[in-house]
Coordinates of C-alpha atoms and ligand atoms in Angstrom, one line a residue:
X25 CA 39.7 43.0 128.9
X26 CA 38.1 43.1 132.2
X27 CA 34.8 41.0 133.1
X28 CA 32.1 41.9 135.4
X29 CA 29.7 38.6 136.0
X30 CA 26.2 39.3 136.9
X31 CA 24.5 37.4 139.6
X32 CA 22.0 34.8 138.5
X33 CA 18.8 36.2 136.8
X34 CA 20.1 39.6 137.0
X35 CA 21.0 39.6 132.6
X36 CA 17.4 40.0 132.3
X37 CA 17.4 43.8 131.7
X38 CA 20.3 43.8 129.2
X39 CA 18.8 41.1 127.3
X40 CA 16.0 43.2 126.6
X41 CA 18.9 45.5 125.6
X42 CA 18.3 48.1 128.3
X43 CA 21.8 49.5 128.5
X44 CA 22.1 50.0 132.3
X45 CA 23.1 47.5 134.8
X46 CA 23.0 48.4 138.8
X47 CA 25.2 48.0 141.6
X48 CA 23.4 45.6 143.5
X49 CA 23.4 43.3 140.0
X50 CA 26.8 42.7 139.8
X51 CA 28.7 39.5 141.5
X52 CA 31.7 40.2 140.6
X53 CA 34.5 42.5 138.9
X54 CA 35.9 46.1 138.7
X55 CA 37.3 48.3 136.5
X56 CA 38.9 51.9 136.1
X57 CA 36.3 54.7 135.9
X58 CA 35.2 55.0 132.3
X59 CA 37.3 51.4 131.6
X60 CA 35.6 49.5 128.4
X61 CA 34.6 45.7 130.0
X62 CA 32.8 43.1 128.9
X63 CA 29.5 42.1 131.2
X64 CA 29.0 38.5 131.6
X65 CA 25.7 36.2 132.8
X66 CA 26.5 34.1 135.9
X67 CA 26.3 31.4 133.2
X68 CA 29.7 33.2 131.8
X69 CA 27.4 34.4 128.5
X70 CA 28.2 37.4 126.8
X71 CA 25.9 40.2 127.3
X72 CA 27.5 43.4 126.2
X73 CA 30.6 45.7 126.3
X74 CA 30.2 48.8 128.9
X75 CA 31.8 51.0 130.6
X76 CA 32.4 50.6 134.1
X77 CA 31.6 53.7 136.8
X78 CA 33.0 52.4 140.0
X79 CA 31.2 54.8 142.2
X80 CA 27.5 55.3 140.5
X81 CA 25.0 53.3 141.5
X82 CA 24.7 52.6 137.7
X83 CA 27.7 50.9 137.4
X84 CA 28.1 49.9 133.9
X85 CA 26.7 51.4 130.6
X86 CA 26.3 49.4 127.8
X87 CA 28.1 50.2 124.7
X88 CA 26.9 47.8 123.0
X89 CA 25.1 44.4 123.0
X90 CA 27.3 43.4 119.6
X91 CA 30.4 41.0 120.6
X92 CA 32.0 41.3 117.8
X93 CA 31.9 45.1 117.7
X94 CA 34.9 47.1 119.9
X95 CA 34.5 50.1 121.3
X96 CA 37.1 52.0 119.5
X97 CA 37.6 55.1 117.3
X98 CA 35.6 53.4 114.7
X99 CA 32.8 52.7 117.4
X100 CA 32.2 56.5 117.8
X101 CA 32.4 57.5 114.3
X102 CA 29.5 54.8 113.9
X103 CA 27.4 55.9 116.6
X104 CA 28.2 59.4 115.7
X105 CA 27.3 59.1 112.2
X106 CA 24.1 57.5 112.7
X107 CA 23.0 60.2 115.1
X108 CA 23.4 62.8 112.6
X109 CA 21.7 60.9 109.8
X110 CA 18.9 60.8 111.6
X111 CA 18.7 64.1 112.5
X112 CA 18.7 64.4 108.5
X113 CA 15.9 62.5 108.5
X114 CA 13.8 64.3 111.1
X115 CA 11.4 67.4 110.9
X116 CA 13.4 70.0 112.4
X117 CA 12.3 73.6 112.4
X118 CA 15.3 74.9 113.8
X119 CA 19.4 75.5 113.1
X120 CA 19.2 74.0 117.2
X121 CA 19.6 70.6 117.5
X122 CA 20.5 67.9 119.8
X123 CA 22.4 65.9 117.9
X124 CA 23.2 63.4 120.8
X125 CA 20.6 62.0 122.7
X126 CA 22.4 60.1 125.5
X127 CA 21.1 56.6 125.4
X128 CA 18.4 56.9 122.7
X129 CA 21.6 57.4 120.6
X130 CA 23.6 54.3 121.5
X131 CA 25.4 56.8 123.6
X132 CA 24.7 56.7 127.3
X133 CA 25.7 59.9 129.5
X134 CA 26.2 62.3 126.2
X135 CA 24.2 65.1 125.0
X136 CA 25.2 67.1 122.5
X137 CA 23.3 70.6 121.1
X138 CA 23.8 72.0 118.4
X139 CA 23.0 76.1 118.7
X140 CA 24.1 77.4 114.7
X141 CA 28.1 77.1 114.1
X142 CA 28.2 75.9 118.0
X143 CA 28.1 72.2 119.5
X144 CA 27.7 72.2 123.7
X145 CA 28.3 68.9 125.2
X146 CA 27.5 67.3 128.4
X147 CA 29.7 64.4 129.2
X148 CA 27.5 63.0 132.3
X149 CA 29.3 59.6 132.8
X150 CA 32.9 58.2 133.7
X151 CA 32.5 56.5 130.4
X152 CA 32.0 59.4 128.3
X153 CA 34.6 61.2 130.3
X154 CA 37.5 58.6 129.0
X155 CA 36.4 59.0 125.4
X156 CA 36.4 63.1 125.5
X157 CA 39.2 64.0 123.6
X158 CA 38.3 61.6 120.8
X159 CA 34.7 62.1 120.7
X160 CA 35.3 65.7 120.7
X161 CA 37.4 65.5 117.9
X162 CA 34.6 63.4 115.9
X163 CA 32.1 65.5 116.6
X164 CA 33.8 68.5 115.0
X165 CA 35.0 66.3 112.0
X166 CA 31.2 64.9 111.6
X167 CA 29.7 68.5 111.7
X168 CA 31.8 70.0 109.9
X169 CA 32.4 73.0 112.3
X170 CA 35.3 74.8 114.7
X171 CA 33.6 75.0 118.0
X172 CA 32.6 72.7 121.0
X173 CA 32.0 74.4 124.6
X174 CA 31.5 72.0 127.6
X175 CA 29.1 72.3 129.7
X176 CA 29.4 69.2 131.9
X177 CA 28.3 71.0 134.7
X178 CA 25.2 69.0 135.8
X179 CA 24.4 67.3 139.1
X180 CA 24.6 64.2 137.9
X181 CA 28.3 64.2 137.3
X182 CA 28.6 63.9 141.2
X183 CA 27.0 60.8 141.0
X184 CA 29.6 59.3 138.6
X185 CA 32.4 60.8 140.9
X186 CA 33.0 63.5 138.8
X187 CA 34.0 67.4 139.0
X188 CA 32.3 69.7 137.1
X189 CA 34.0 71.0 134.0
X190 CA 33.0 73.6 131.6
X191 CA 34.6 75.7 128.9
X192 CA 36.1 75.3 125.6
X193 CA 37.0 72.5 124.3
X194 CA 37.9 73.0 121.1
X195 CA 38.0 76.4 119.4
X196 CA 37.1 79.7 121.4
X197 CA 35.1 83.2 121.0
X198 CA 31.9 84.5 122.1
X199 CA 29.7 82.3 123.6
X200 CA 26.1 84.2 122.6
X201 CA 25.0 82.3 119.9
X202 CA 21.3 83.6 118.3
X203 CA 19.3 80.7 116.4
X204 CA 16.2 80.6 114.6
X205 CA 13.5 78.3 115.5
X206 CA 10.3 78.2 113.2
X207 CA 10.1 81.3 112.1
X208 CA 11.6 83.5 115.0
X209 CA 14.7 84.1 116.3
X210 CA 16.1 83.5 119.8
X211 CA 19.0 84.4 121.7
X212 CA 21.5 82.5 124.5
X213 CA 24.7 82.2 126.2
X214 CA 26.1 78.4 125.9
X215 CA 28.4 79.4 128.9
X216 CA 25.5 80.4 131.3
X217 CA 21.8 79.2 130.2
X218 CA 20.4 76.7 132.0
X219 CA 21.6 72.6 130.6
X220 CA 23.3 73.6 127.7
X221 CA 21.8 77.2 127.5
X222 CA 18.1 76.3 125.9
X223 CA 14.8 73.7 126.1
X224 CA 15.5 72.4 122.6
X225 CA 12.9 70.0 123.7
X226 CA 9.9 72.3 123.8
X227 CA 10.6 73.4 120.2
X228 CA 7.2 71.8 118.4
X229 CA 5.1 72.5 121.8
X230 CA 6.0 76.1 121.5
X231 CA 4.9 76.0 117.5
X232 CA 1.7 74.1 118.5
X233 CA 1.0 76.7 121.2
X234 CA 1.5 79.5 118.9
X235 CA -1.2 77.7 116.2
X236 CA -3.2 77.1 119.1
X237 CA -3.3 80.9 120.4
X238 CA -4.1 81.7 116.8
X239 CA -7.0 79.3 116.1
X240 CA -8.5 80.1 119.5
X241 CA -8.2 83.7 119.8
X242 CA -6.3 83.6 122.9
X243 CA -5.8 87.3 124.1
X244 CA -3.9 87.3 127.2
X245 CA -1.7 84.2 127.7
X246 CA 0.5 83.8 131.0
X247 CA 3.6 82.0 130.6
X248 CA 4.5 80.2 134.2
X249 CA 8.4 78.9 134.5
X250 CA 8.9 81.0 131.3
X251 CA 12.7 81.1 131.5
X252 CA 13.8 83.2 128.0
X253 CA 10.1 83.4 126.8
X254 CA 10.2 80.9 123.8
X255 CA 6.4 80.1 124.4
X256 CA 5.5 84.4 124.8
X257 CA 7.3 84.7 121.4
X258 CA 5.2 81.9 120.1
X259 CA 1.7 83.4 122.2
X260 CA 2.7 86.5 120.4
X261 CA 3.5 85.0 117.0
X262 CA 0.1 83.3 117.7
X263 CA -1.3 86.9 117.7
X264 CA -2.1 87.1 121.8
X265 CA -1.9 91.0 122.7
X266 CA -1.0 90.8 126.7
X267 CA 1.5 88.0 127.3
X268 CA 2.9 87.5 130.8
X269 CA 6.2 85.6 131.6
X270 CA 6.8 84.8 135.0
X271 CA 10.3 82.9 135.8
X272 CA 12.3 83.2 139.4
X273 CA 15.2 83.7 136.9
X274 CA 16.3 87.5 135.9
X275 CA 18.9 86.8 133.4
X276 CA 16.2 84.8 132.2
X277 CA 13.3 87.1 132.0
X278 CA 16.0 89.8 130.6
X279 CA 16.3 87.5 127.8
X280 CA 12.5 87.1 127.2
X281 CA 11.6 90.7 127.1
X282 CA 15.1 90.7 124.2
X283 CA 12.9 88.4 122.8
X284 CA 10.0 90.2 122.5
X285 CA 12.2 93.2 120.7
X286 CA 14.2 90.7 118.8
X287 CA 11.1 89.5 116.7
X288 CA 9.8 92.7 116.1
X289 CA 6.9 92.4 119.2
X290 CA 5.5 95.7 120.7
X291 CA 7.1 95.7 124.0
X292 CA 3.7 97.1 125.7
X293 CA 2.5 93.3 125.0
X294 CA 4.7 91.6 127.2
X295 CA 5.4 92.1 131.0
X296 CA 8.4 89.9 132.8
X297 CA 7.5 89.4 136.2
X298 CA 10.4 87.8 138.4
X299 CA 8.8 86.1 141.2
X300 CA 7.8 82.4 142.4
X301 CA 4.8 80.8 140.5
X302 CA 3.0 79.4 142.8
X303 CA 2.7 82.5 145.0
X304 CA 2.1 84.4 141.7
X305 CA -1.0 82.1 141.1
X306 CA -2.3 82.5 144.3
X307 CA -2.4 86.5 144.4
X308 CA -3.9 86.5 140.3
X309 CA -6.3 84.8 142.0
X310 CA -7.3 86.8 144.9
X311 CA -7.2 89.9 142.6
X312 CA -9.7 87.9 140.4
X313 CA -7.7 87.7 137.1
X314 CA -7.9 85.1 134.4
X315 CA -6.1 84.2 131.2
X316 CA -7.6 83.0 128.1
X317 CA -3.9 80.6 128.2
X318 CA -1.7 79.2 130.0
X319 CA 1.7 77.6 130.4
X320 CA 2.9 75.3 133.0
X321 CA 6.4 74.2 131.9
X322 CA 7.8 73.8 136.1
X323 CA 11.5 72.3 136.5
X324 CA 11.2 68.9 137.4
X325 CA 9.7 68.4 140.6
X326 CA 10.8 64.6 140.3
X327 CA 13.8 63.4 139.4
X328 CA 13.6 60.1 140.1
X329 CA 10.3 57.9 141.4
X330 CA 11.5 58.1 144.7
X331 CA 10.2 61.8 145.2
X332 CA 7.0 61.0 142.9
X333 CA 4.8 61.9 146.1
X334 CA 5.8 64.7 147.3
X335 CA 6.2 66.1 143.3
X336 CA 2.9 65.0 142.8
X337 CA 1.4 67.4 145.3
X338 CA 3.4 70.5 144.0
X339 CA 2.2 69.5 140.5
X340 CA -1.4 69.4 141.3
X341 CA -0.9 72.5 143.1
X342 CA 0.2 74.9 140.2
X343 CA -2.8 72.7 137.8
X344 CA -5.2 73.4 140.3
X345 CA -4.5 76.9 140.2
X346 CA -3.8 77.1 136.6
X347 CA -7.2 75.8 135.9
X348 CA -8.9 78.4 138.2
X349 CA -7.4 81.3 136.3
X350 CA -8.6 80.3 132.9
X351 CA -11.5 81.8 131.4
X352 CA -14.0 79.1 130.3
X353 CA -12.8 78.0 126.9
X354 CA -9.1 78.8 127.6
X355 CA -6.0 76.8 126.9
X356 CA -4.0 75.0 129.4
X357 CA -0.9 73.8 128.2
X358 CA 0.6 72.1 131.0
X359 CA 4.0 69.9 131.4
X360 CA 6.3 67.8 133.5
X361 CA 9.7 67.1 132.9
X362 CA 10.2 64.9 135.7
X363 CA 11.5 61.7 135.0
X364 CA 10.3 60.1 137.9
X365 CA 6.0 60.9 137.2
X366 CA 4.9 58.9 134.2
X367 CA 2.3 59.9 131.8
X368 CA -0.6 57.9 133.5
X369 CA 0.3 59.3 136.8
X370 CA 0.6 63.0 135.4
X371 CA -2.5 62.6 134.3
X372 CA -4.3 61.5 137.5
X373 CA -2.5 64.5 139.0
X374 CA -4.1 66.7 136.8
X375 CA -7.5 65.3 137.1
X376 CA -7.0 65.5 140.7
X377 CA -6.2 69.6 140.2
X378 CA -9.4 69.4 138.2
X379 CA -11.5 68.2 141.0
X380 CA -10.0 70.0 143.5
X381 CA -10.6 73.5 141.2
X382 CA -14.2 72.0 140.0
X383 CA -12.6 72.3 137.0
X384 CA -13.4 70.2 133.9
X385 CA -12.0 70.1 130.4
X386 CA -11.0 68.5 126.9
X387 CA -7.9 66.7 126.7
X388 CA -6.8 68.0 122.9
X389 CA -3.5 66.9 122.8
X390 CA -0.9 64.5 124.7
X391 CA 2.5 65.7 123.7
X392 CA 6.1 65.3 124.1
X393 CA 9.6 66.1 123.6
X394 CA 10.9 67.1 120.0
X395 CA 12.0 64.0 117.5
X396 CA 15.6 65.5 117.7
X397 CA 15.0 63.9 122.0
X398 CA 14.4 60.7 120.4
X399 CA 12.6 58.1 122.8
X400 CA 13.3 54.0 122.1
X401 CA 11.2 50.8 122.3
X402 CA 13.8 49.7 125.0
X403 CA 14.7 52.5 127.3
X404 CA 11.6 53.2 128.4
X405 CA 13.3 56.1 131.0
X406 CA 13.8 58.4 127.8
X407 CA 10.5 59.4 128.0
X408 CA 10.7 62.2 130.0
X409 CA 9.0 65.2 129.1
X410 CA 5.1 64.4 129.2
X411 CA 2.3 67.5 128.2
X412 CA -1.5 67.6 128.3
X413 CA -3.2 70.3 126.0
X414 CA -6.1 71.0 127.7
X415 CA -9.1 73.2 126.5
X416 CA -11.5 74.6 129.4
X417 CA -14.7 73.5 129.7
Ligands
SAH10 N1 9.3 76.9 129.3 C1 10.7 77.2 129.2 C2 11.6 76.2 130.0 C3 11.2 76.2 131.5 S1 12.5 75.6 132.5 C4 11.1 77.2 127.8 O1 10.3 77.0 126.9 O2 12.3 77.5 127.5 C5 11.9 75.9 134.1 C6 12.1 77.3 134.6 O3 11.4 77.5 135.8 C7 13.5 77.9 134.8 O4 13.7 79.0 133.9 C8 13.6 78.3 136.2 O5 14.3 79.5 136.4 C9 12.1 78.5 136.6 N2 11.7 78.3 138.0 C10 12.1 77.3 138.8 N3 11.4 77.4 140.0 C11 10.6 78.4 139.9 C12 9.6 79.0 140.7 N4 9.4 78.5 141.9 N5 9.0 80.1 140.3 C13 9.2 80.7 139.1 N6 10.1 80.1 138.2 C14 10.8 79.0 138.6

């Protein structure tokens, strides 16, 4: 078994049992991409088994902070295992799950979805890519089902050296998979949605918003980075009569106004507008329209601290704008998936938009991914997804 030794002071992080370990942490060692070592103090301590990525700048992984645990087939089954059952445990509306939550999961650079009869997986790290075949294997035997496409097509790969990869891995057939979430249905094509072909982690916001629209009344709702419309199924679930989803995607938007159809919506309440949001904001605004809600679900502008700034301004930007359109008393649902912003900072950013917009409003909700995107105590960097329900003043 290879070692890596850590320079002195530097097994701080992994004795809190954060699992990563950076390059500019380590004193000495290599391994193989993927290669199981065992990461050592300077003292010559044990601090955990990893897996080594020679050319990310997160170099090792932890596996796990157990010595006398290996990191075998019986290690995955484990990890696997647990995953699932608490997936049992959890409130989930929906035949889509992630089942595999990276990190959160004991797992680092794995998510796995689960979209009906079909698993997608992203293997994201050289670690993960050694194990494939086996965990792929486990996966099907834990779930009991026939079919796992890959979708390990993310940018991140690069950073671990990697090529993208996508396809079947195990089984074959028609990659349109319809699931039900809450009590709709919704469409997508594992081999060509965005991630692994759906937002799994808006699932509760969406049933929130669609309670919301309800309790409030909300007529005309405008959905901004809509992608396949789950929130306009909820704003119309929610009873809202003249939805708009706008999305610079047109596959996407397709899929929305399916959507609409597929849940028995009359089509004449829903427009799909393909343009840019921002510019989309800024002309509603010159032609004097407002919304009684809206959605601002943007990609994320961040994703890592480094571009906080510059995300910052976009972000204030589309919430400044946002919170011009709405009529007084109107919902803003607002988001950011970005890593990189925290919750405290999104929030100055919005108050920021609010000032700029002499805009003021409740704060009725701070919300965040669904439990299936399980955040822990110690990897503080799993809490990406931040929202701020926001009623008008
Ligand atoms: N709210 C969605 C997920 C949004 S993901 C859901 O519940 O499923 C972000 C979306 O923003 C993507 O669909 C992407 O196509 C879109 N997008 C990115 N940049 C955009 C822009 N400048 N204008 C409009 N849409 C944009």
């Amino acid at each position: 078994m290879k070692v890596i030794r850590l320079r002195a002071g530097k097994d701080r992080s992994l004795l809190r049992r954060h699992p990563w370990v950076f390059q500019g942490s380590i004193e000495k060692g290599k391994a193989d991409p993927g290669e199981t070592v065992r990461v050592e103090s300077a003292e010559g301590r044990f601090l955990c088994w990893a897996s080594f990525s020679p050319s990310s700048m997160i170099r090792v992984r932890a596996w796990s902070f157990d010595e006398a645990e290996r990191v075998d087939e019986a290690f995955f089954h484990g990890r696997i295992a647990a995953a699932l059952a608490l997936r049992q445990r959890l409130p989930i509306a929906s035949n889509a799950q992630r089942l595999i939550h990276g990190e959160a999961d004991g797992l680092p650079g794995l998510i796995v979805d689960r979209y009906d009869d079909t698993l997608v997986a992203q293997f994201l790290s050289a670690g993960t890519e050694r194990w494939k075949s086996l965990i792929a294997d486990q996966l099907l035997a834990a779930t009991g089902l026939t079919r796992l496409y890959e979708r390990s097509d993310s940018g991140v790969r690069q950073l671990e050296g990697l090529e993208p990869a996508t396809g079947w891995l195990r089984g074959d057939g028609n990659t349109a998979v319809t699931i039900a979430e809450h009590e709709w249905k919704l469409s997508l094509d594992v081999a060509e949605g965005h991630k692994t072909g759906y937002y799994l982690d808006q699932r509760d916001n969406r049933k929130k918003f669609a309670e919301l629209v309800r309790h409030y009344g909300c007529q005309s709702v405008l959905n901004c980075y809509s992608y396949t419309g789950g929130f306009s199924v909820a704003a119309l679930a929610g009873g809202a009569q003249q939805v708009i989803s706008v999305d610079s995607s047109a596959p996407a938007l397709a899929r929305a106004t399916a959507h609409v159809a597929l849940n028995g919506f009359d089509a004449e309440r829903h427009q799909a507008l393909d343009a840019d949001v921002n510019q989309t904001l800024r002309d509603m605004l010159k032609e004097g329209r407002s919304f009684d809600a809206i959605v601002l679900d943007p990609p994320k502008f961040a994703p890592t601290a480094a571009h906080a700034e510059r995300a910052a301004r976009a972000y204030k930007d589309i919430n400044r704008l946002g919170l011009k359109l709405l009529k007084p008393g109107g919902l803003l649902f607002t988001f950011s998936c970005s890593g990189g912003v925290g919750p405290e900072l999104f929030h100055k950013i919005v108050a920021g938009a609010g000032l700029d917009a002499q805009v003021d409003g409740f704060i009725l909700d701070r919300v965040g991914a669904s439990p299936d995107h399980p955040q822990t105590i110690c990897f503080p960097e799993g809490e990406y997804l931040k929202g701020l329900l926001i009623l008008k003043r």
